[in-house]
Coordinates of C-alpha atoms in Angstrom, one line a residue:
N1 CA 138.9 65.5 43.7
A2 CA 137.1 68.2 45.4
T3 CA 133.6 67.3 44.2
P4 CA 133.2 64.1 45.7
L5 CA 134.1 65.6 49.6
A6 CA 131.3 68.7 48.9
G7 CA 129.3 65.8 47.9
A8 CA 130.1 64.1 51.4
S9 CA 129.9 67.2 52.9
R10 CA 126.1 68.3 51.6
L11 CA 124.9 64.3 51.9
Q12 CA 126.5 64.5 55.9
S13 CA 125.0 68.6 56.6
A14 CA 121.6 67.4 54.9
P15 CA 120.3 65.3 57.8
M16 CA 122.0 67.7 60.4
L17 CA 120.1 70.5 59.3
R18 CA 116.3 68.2 58.9
A19 CA 117.5 67.0 62.0
Y20 CA 117.6 70.7 63.3
L21 CA 114.3 71.4 62.0
Q22 CA 112.1 68.7 63.8
S23 CA 113.5 69.9 67.0
L24 CA 111.8 73.6 66.1
S25 CA 108.5 71.4 65.9
P26 CA 105.4 71.9 68.6
R27 CA 105.0 68.4 68.4
R28 CA 108.7 67.8 70.1
L29 CA 107.1 70.0 73.2
P30 CA 104.0 68.7 76.3
L31 CA 100.6 68.9 74.5
M32 CA 99.4 72.0 76.8
T33 CA 102.2 74.4 75.4
R34 CA 101.9 73.9 71.6
P35 CA 99.5 76.4 70.4
S36 CA 101.2 79.5 72.5
Y37 CA 104.6 77.6 70.8
R38 CA 103.2 77.9 67.5
Q39 CA 101.8 81.3 67.2
E40 CA 104.8 82.8 69.4
M41 CA 107.8 81.2 67.3
F42 CA 104.8 82.3 64.2
T43 CA 106.0 86.2 65.4
A44 CA 109.0 85.3 65.9
A45 CA 109.7 85.2 62.3
T46 CA 108.1 88.1 61.8
Y47 CA 107.5 90.8 64.0
P48 CA 111.4 91.6 65.3
A49 CA 111.7 92.8 61.5
V50 CA 110.6 96.2 63.1
L51 CA 112.8 95.9 66.0
A52 CA 115.8 95.7 63.9
M53 CA 115.9 99.1 62.4
I54 CA 115.5 100.7 66.1
E55 CA 118.3 98.6 67.1
G56 CA 121.1 100.6 68.5
G57 CA 124.1 99.4 66.1
V58 CA 121.4 100.0 62.9
V59 CA 119.4 103.4 64.4
G60 CA 122.4 105.0 65.7
I61 CA 124.3 104.5 62.1
I62 CA 121.3 106.7 60.8
A63 CA 121.4 108.8 63.2
V64 CA 125.0 109.5 62.6
K65 CA 125.3 109.1 58.1
V66 CA 121.6 110.9 57.2
F67 CA 120.4 113.1 60.4
N68 CA 123.7 114.2 60.9
V69 CA 123.2 114.1 64.7
S70 CA 125.1 115.4 68.1
A71 CA 126.4 113.0 70.4
M72 CA 124.4 112.9 72.8
V73 CA 121.4 112.8 70.5
F74 CA 123.7 109.6 69.4
A75 CA 123.5 108.5 72.5
A76 CA 119.9 108.8 73.9
I77 CA 119.1 107.1 70.8
V78 CA 121.4 104.5 71.2
A79 CA 120.7 104.1 74.9
S80 CA 117.0 104.4 74.4
S81 CA 116.6 100.4 75.1
N82 CA 118.3 100.7 78.5
F83 CA 116.6 103.9 80.2
A84 CA 113.9 103.1 78.0
N85 CA 113.2 100.2 80.9
L86 CA 112.3 102.8 83.5
T87 CA 108.9 102.4 82.3
S88 CA 108.8 99.2 83.4
F89 CA 107.1 99.1 86.6
L90 CA 104.3 101.9 84.8
W91 CA 103.4 98.7 82.4
A92 CA 103.2 96.4 84.9
R93 CA 101.2 98.6 86.9
L94 CA 98.6 99.7 84.1
A95 CA 98.5 95.6 82.9
R96 CA 97.7 94.7 86.7
G97 CA 93.7 92.5 86.6
R98 CA 93.8 93.4 82.4
R99 CA 93.9 90.5 79.9
K100 CA 98.0 90.0 78.9
V101 CA 97.8 89.6 75.7
A102 CA 96.2 92.1 74.6
S103 CA 97.4 94.0 76.3
I104 CA 100.6 93.0 74.6
V105 CA 99.2 93.3 71.3
S106 CA 97.8 96.8 71.7
M107 CA 101.7 97.9 72.7
M108 CA 102.8 96.2 69.9
L109 CA 100.3 98.7 67.7
G110 CA 101.6 101.6 69.3
L111 CA 105.3 100.6 68.5
L112 CA 104.5 100.1 64.4
L113 CA 103.2 103.4 64.8
C114 CA 105.9 105.4 66.0
V115 CA 108.2 103.1 63.6
T116 CA 106.2 103.9 60.4
L117 CA 106.6 108.0 61.3
I118 CA 110.5 107.1 61.1
S119 CA 109.8 107.0 57.0
F120 CA 108.8 111.1 57.1
L121 CA 111.2 112.6 59.4
P122 CA 112.6 115.3 57.5
R123 CA 116.5 115.3 57.3
T124 CA 117.4 118.5 59.6
D125 CA 118.5 118.9 62.7
A126 CA 114.4 118.6 63.8
G127 CA 114.6 115.7 62.0
G128 CA 117.1 114.4 64.3
G129 CA 115.2 115.7 67.3
Q130 CA 111.9 114.1 66.4
L131 CA 113.9 110.7 65.2
A132 CA 115.2 110.8 68.5
L133 CA 111.7 111.0 70.7
L134 CA 110.3 108.2 68.3
V135 CA 112.9 105.2 69.0
I136 CA 112.4 106.5 72.4
I137 CA 108.6 106.4 72.9
A138 CA 108.9 102.5 70.5
R139 CA 112.0 101.1 73.4
C140 CA 109.6 102.2 75.9
L141 CA 106.5 99.9 74.4
Q142 CA 108.9 97.7 73.7
T143 CA 110.1 97.6 77.6
G144 CA 106.2 97.1 78.7
I145 CA 105.7 94.0 75.7
I146 CA 109.4 92.7 77.4
T147 CA 108.1 92.9 80.9
L148 CA 104.3 91.4 80.2
R149 CA 106.1 88.3 77.8
S150 CA 108.3 87.0 81.0
T151 CA 104.2 86.5 82.4
V152 CA 103.1 84.5 79.4
W153 CA 106.3 82.9 79.4
R154 CA 106.2 81.7 82.9
M155 CA 102.1 80.8 83.1
N156 CA 102.1 78.5 79.7
Y157 CA 105.8 77.3 79.8
P158 CA 107.2 74.2 82.4
A159 CA 110.9 75.5 83.4
H160 CA 112.5 72.6 82.5
L161 CA 112.0 73.5 79.2
R162 CA 111.4 77.6 79.1
A163 CA 115.1 78.4 78.4
Q164 CA 115.3 76.0 75.8
I165 CA 111.6 77.0 74.5
T166 CA 112.6 81.0 74.2
G167 CA 116.0 80.0 73.2
R168 CA 114.0 79.0 70.2
I169 CA 111.9 81.8 69.6
A170 CA 114.7 84.3 70.7
L171 CA 117.0 82.2 67.3
F172 CA 114.2 83.3 65.1
N173 CA 113.9 86.7 66.3
A174 CA 117.9 86.7 66.0
V175 CA 117.4 85.7 62.1
L176 CA 115.7 88.9 61.6
L177 CA 118.1 90.8 64.0
A178 CA 120.8 89.6 61.6
V179 CA 119.5 89.6 58.0
I180 CA 117.2 92.4 57.9
P181 CA 120.0 95.0 59.0
M182 CA 122.5 94.3 56.3
A183 CA 119.4 94.5 53.3
A184 CA 119.0 97.8 54.7
G185 CA 122.7 99.2 54.7
A186 CA 122.7 97.9 51.1
L187 CA 119.7 100.1 50.5
L188 CA 121.4 102.6 52.5
D189 CA 124.5 102.7 50.2
H190 CA 122.5 103.2 47.5
N191 CA 120.3 105.7 48.4
A192 CA 120.3 107.6 51.9
D193 CA 116.5 108.3 50.9
T194 CA 115.5 104.5 51.2
F195 CA 114.9 104.1 54.4
R196 CA 112.0 105.9 53.8
Y197 CA 111.1 102.5 52.4
I198 CA 112.9 100.5 54.2
Y199 CA 110.7 101.3 57.2
P200 CA 107.4 101.1 56.4
A201 CA 108.6 97.6 54.9
T202 CA 109.3 95.9 57.9
V203 CA 106.2 97.0 59.6
L204 CA 103.4 95.5 57.5
L205 CA 105.9 92.8 57.5
A206 CA 105.2 92.8 62.0
L207 CA 101.9 93.5 61.3
V208 CA 101.8 89.6 60.4
G209 CA 103.2 88.8 64.1
V210 CA 101.2 90.9 65.6
I211 CA 97.9 89.5 64.4
A212 CA 99.6 86.1 65.2
Y213 CA 100.5 86.9 68.9
S214 CA 97.2 87.7 69.7
R215 CA 95.7 84.1 69.0
I216 CA 97.7 83.2 71.9
R217 CA 95.9 81.8 74.7
L218 CA 97.0 82.7 78.7
R219 CA 96.8 80.0 81.2
G220 CA 95.6 80.4 84.4
E221 CA 95.0 83.9 83.6
R222 CA 91.6 83.9 85.3
E223 CA 92.5 82.8 88.5
L224 CA 96.0 85.9 88.1
L225 CA 93.9 88.2 87.0
K226 CA 91.2 86.9 90.3
Y227 CA 94.3 87.1 92.0
E228 CA 95.4 90.4 91.4
K229 CA 92.6 92.7 91.6
Q230 CA 92.8 91.8 95.7
P231 CA 93.4 94.4 97.2
D232 CA 96.0 92.2 99.6
A233 CA 97.7 90.2 96.5
R234 CA 100.6 88.4 98.5
P235 CA 102.6 85.3 97.3
L236 CA 102.1 82.1 99.9
P237 CA 104.5 79.5 99.8
H238 CA 103.3 76.4 97.8
G239 CA 105.1 73.1 99.2
A240 CA 109.5 73.8 98.4
P241 CA 111.6 72.8 101.4
D242 CA 113.3 75.7 100.8
P243 CA 112.3 79.5 101.5
L244 CA 115.0 81.0 100.4
Y245 CA 113.3 81.1 96.7
E246 CA 109.8 81.5 98.0
Y247 CA 109.7 85.1 99.6
D248 CA 106.8 86.0 100.9
P249 CA 106.2 89.7 101.6
K250 CA 105.1 90.2 105.1
A251 CA 104.0 93.5 103.8
S252 CA 100.1 93.1 101.8
R253 CA 101.1 94.4 98.7
P254 CA 105.1 93.9 98.1
T255 CA 106.9 97.2 96.1
F256 CA 109.9 97.5 94.2
W257 CA 111.9 98.2 97.8
S258 CA 110.4 95.7 99.9
V259 CA 111.2 93.0 97.6
L260 CA 114.9 94.6 97.5
K261 CA 114.4 95.1 101.4
Q262 CA 114.2 91.6 102.8
D263 CA 114.9 88.8 99.0
K264 CA 119.1 89.4 100.2
L265 CA 120.5 87.2 97.7
F266 CA 118.0 88.5 94.8
R267 CA 119.6 91.8 95.8
Q268 CA 122.8 90.9 95.2
Y269 CA 122.0 89.2 92.2
M270 CA 120.9 93.0 91.3
L271 CA 124.2 94.1 92.1
W272 CA 126.9 92.5 90.8
Q273 CA 124.0 92.1 87.2
F274 CA 124.4 96.3 87.7
V275 CA 127.6 96.3 87.6
N276 CA 127.5 94.0 85.0
G277 CA 125.1 95.4 83.0
T278 CA 127.1 98.9 83.1
A279 CA 130.3 98.3 81.8
A280 CA 128.7 96.5 78.5
M281 CA 126.2 99.3 77.8
M282 CA 129.3 102.1 78.1
G283 CA 130.9 99.8 75.8
D284 CA 128.4 99.4 73.7
A285 CA 127.6 103.2 72.9
V286 CA 130.8 104.3 72.3
L287 CA 131.4 101.2 69.9
V288 CA 128.8 101.7 67.4
Y289 CA 130.2 106.2 68.0
L290 CA 133.5 104.5 66.9
I291 CA 132.4 103.0 64.0
A292 CA 130.1 104.8 62.3
R293 CA 133.2 107.6 62.8
L294 CA 135.4 105.0 61.1
T295 CA 133.4 104.6 58.5
Q296 CA 132.6 107.4 57.0
G297 CA 133.2 107.7 53.9
M298 CA 134.0 104.4 52.6
H299 CA 132.9 101.9 49.7
D300 CA 129.9 100.1 51.2
E301 CA 130.0 102.0 54.3
F302 CA 126.3 101.6 56.0
L303 CA 126.5 97.7 54.7
I304 CA 129.8 97.6 56.4
S305 CA 128.6 99.6 60.0
N306 CA 125.7 97.8 60.4
S307 CA 127.5 94.3 59.6
L308 CA 129.9 95.0 62.3
T309 CA 127.6 96.6 64.9
T310 CA 124.4 94.6 65.5
A311 CA 123.9 91.3 62.1
L312 CA 128.3 89.5 63.4
P313 CA 127.1 89.8 66.7
V314 CA 123.5 88.2 66.3
I315 CA 124.5 85.2 64.0
M316 CA 127.3 84.1 66.2
V317 CA 123.6 84.0 68.3
V318 CA 122.1 82.3 66.1
I319 CA 125.0 79.6 67.0
T320 CA 125.4 79.9 70.3
L321 CA 121.8 80.4 72.2
P322 CA 121.1 76.0 72.2
L323 CA 124.1 75.3 73.9
W324 CA 123.4 78.4 75.9
A325 CA 120.2 77.1 77.0
R326 CA 120.8 74.4 77.3
L327 CA 122.7 75.1 80.0
L328 CA 120.6 77.2 81.9
D329 CA 117.7 74.9 82.3
R330 CA 120.1 72.9 84.6
L331 CA 121.7 75.7 86.2
H332 CA 120.6 78.6 89.0
I333 CA 121.0 82.2 87.4
I334 CA 123.9 83.1 89.5
Q335 CA 126.1 79.5 89.3
F336 CA 125.5 79.9 85.2
R337 CA 125.7 84.3 85.4
A338 CA 129.6 83.2 87.8
R339 CA 130.6 80.6 84.1
H340 CA 128.9 83.0 81.7
G341 CA 130.9 86.1 82.9
S342 CA 134.3 85.9 81.5
L343 CA 133.3 86.8 78.0
W344 CA 132.5 90.7 79.1
V345 CA 136.0 90.9 80.3
L346 CA 137.3 89.7 76.8
V347 CA 135.2 91.9 75.5
Q348 CA 135.9 95.0 76.0
L349 CA 139.8 93.7 76.1
I350 CA 139.7 93.3 72.6
T351 CA 137.6 96.1 71.6
W352 CA 140.6 98.2 74.2
L353 CA 142.5 97.1 71.5
G354 CA 140.6 97.9 68.6
A355 CA 139.7 101.4 69.4
M356 CA 143.7 102.0 70.0
F357 CA 144.6 100.9 66.7
A358 CA 141.3 102.2 65.2
S359 CA 141.1 98.6 63.7
L360 CA 137.9 97.3 61.9
W361 CA 139.5 93.9 62.0
I362 CA 140.2 93.4 65.5
L363 CA 136.9 95.2 66.4
A364 CA 135.1 92.3 64.2
I365 CA 136.7 89.9 66.7
S366 CA 135.9 91.6 69.7
R367 CA 131.8 92.0 68.2
L368 CA 132.1 87.9 67.6
I369 CA 132.8 87.5 70.8
V370 CA 130.5 89.7 72.1
G371 CA 128.0 87.3 70.1
I372 CA 129.0 84.6 71.6
A373 CA 128.4 86.2 75.2
R374 CA 125.1 87.5 74.2
G375 CA 123.1 84.5 73.1
G376 CA 123.8 83.1 77.3
G377 CA 123.1 87.2 78.5
M378 CA 119.8 87.1 75.9
L379 CA 118.6 83.9 77.7
A380 CA 119.3 85.4 81.5
W381 CA 118.2 88.6 81.0
N382 CA 115.3 87.4 80.2
L383 CA 114.8 84.3 83.0
G384 CA 116.8 84.7 85.5
H385 CA 114.4 86.4 87.8
N386 CA 112.1 83.2 87.7
D387 CA 114.8 81.5 89.8
F388 CA 114.0 84.4 92.6
A389 CA 110.2 84.9 91.7
D390 CA 106.8 83.1 92.8
R391 CA 105.1 81.9 90.1
R392 CA 102.3 84.5 90.5
M393 CA 105.5 87.5 91.0
V394 CA 107.2 87.5 87.5
A395 CA 105.6 90.9 86.7
L396 CA 107.0 92.3 89.7
Y397 CA 110.5 90.4 89.4
M398 CA 110.5 91.6 86.0
G399 CA 110.2 95.1 86.6
I400 CA 112.7 95.6 89.0
H401 CA 115.5 93.8 87.3
V402 CA 113.9 96.0 84.0
T403 CA 114.0 99.2 86.1
L404 CA 117.4 99.2 87.4
T405 CA 118.6 98.0 83.1
G406 CA 116.9 101.5 83.0
I407 CA 118.6 103.0 85.8
R408 CA 122.2 101.9 84.2
G409 CA 120.7 102.2 80.4
A410 CA 120.1 106.1 82.0
I411 CA 123.9 106.7 83.0
A412 CA 125.8 104.8 81.7
P413 CA 126.3 105.0 77.1
F414 CA 126.1 109.4 78.4
V415 CA 128.9 109.0 81.4
A416 CA 130.4 106.5 78.3
I417 CA 130.2 109.3 75.3
I418 CA 131.3 112.4 77.1
L419 CA 134.8 110.2 78.9
F420 CA 135.0 109.5 75.3
T421 CA 135.2 112.3 73.1
G422 CA 136.0 114.4 76.3
K423 CA 133.2 117.1 76.0
I424 CA 129.1 118.2 76.0
D425 CA 126.8 118.7 72.8
L426 CA 124.9 121.1 74.5
F427 CA 122.3 122.8 72.3
A428 CA 122.4 124.9 68.8
G429 CA 125.8 123.8 68.5
V430 CA 127.0 124.6 71.8
K431 CA 129.6 122.1 73.3
L432 CA 130.8 121.9 76.8
E433 CA 134.9 121.6 76.4
L434 CA 136.2 118.7 79.6
P435 CA 139.4 117.8 78.2
W436 CA 140.4 115.7 81.5
L437 CA 137.4 113.3 81.2
H438 CA 139.1 112.7 77.9
I439 CA 140.3 109.4 77.5
E440 CA 139.5 108.3 74.8
H441 CA 140.1 104.7 74.1
H442 CA 140.8 104.2 77.2
L443 CA 137.2 104.1 78.6
F444 CA 137.4 100.6 76.9
L445 CA 140.3 99.1 80.1
V446 CA 137.3 101.1 82.6
T447 CA 134.8 98.9 81.6
A448 CA 137.0 95.8 82.1
A449 CA 136.9 96.5 84.6
L450 CA 133.6 96.7 86.0
S451 CA 133.2 93.6 84.0
L452 CA 136.2 91.6 86.2
W453 CA 134.7 92.9 88.9
A454 CA 130.9 91.6 89.0
E455 CA 131.7 88.7 87.1
I456 CA 134.5 88.1 90.8
G457 CA 130.7 89.4 92.5
F458 CA 128.9 86.8 90.4
I459 CA 131.9 83.5 91.7
R460 CA 131.3 84.4 95.4
L461 CA 127.9 84.3 95.6
G462 CA 127.5 81.4 93.5
R463 CA 129.8 79.5 96.5
S464 CA 128.0 81.4 98.9
M465 CA 124.7 80.1 97.9
G466 CA 126.5 76.7 97.1
V467 CA 124.2 74.0 95.9
S468 CA 121.2 74.9 96.8
G469 CA 119.7 76.9 93.6
K470 CA 116.3 75.7 92.3
K471 CA 115.0 76.1 89.1
Q472 CA 111.0 77.4 88.9

């Protein structure tokens, strides 16, 4: 009796899959966006292979299980993707007046070099330190790519389609971020030294994507570069009746501080984003460390660890990303965050239970919900500043957002590890014991409280904004 049902299920799923694949076709987009979209999708299907291997949940597990790094070195590796964001303004300034796609490609090549060098590291204390250094450099380069890529998306894709287009790109990214860690985990369980072959293999795959990205043309780049080279460059209003989202600084050269001082709504948005992001970073850092310890000595420990820290959340990102993209295309980012933030409160509370009972099953549930929340968060983080910035100030606004992410990334994971372990690993095996700060799994109650505070802030900010928000 099961066979006809199974056959019917296949008949129903085939058209759904075909319809979904057709929705990814460039033919569904305006003519002018197709060339850029086509190359970006090709890059998204290859380049993230290297990013998967320097994801905190993957390289952090390798650092603990292969290089046996200290808790503080582990925190530096896991936090690198966040505190590397402090370099965002440096990349934005270096790229000012320079061709954006060419700059991005140069950064990609530098990142591939760093990932290649990881395969040559010795499995010693010195090797663990060098691993942290290479991951940090690679993450700094990726920060530059993210900062400049925002300009490419703003210039090449219209506002009413931007979230859906970038959502499709993120979807392809997510597939690799799910598959590569699981495949790598299976190989590492067989032989831990296979990392010397896994990293170069991902570099070769990613190189194909870099070549594809180099073929992208940035629409309006000539006018953009001309604008950036002017000594008194500043944005001008372009006809919107409400100046709230048309920040037009009086200073001849807008800066980090002048934008935050004069753009009140963006400043408040950044405040609550800072609180919410701090909670998420604290929780993620400790969770990876906890899973690495709980799976120590288990059969298939690398596969289980990578599945929980990276693959499982990414699978949920793949499933929910299209839904989040459609919602974000309709709402202002503040209204979106007000609806999205409650998931992070739930995540921290479930993780607290999983840590308290040392249960991988409960932690798996929390990782499922993390994936749902991260699908929306990924889009909001990359696109949210567009609802505030004049199109010629996208890099500056993104730079502010990324820099503030870097500040909390330089603090939150280290504080979290100290609170969880009750000590600070210094150098040469020296440890500073801090028993009065040792709260163990109750750390996740702290992060839940921070997430709730941020959620209330977004809701109140959304209500004060009313219905005046609009997409740009």
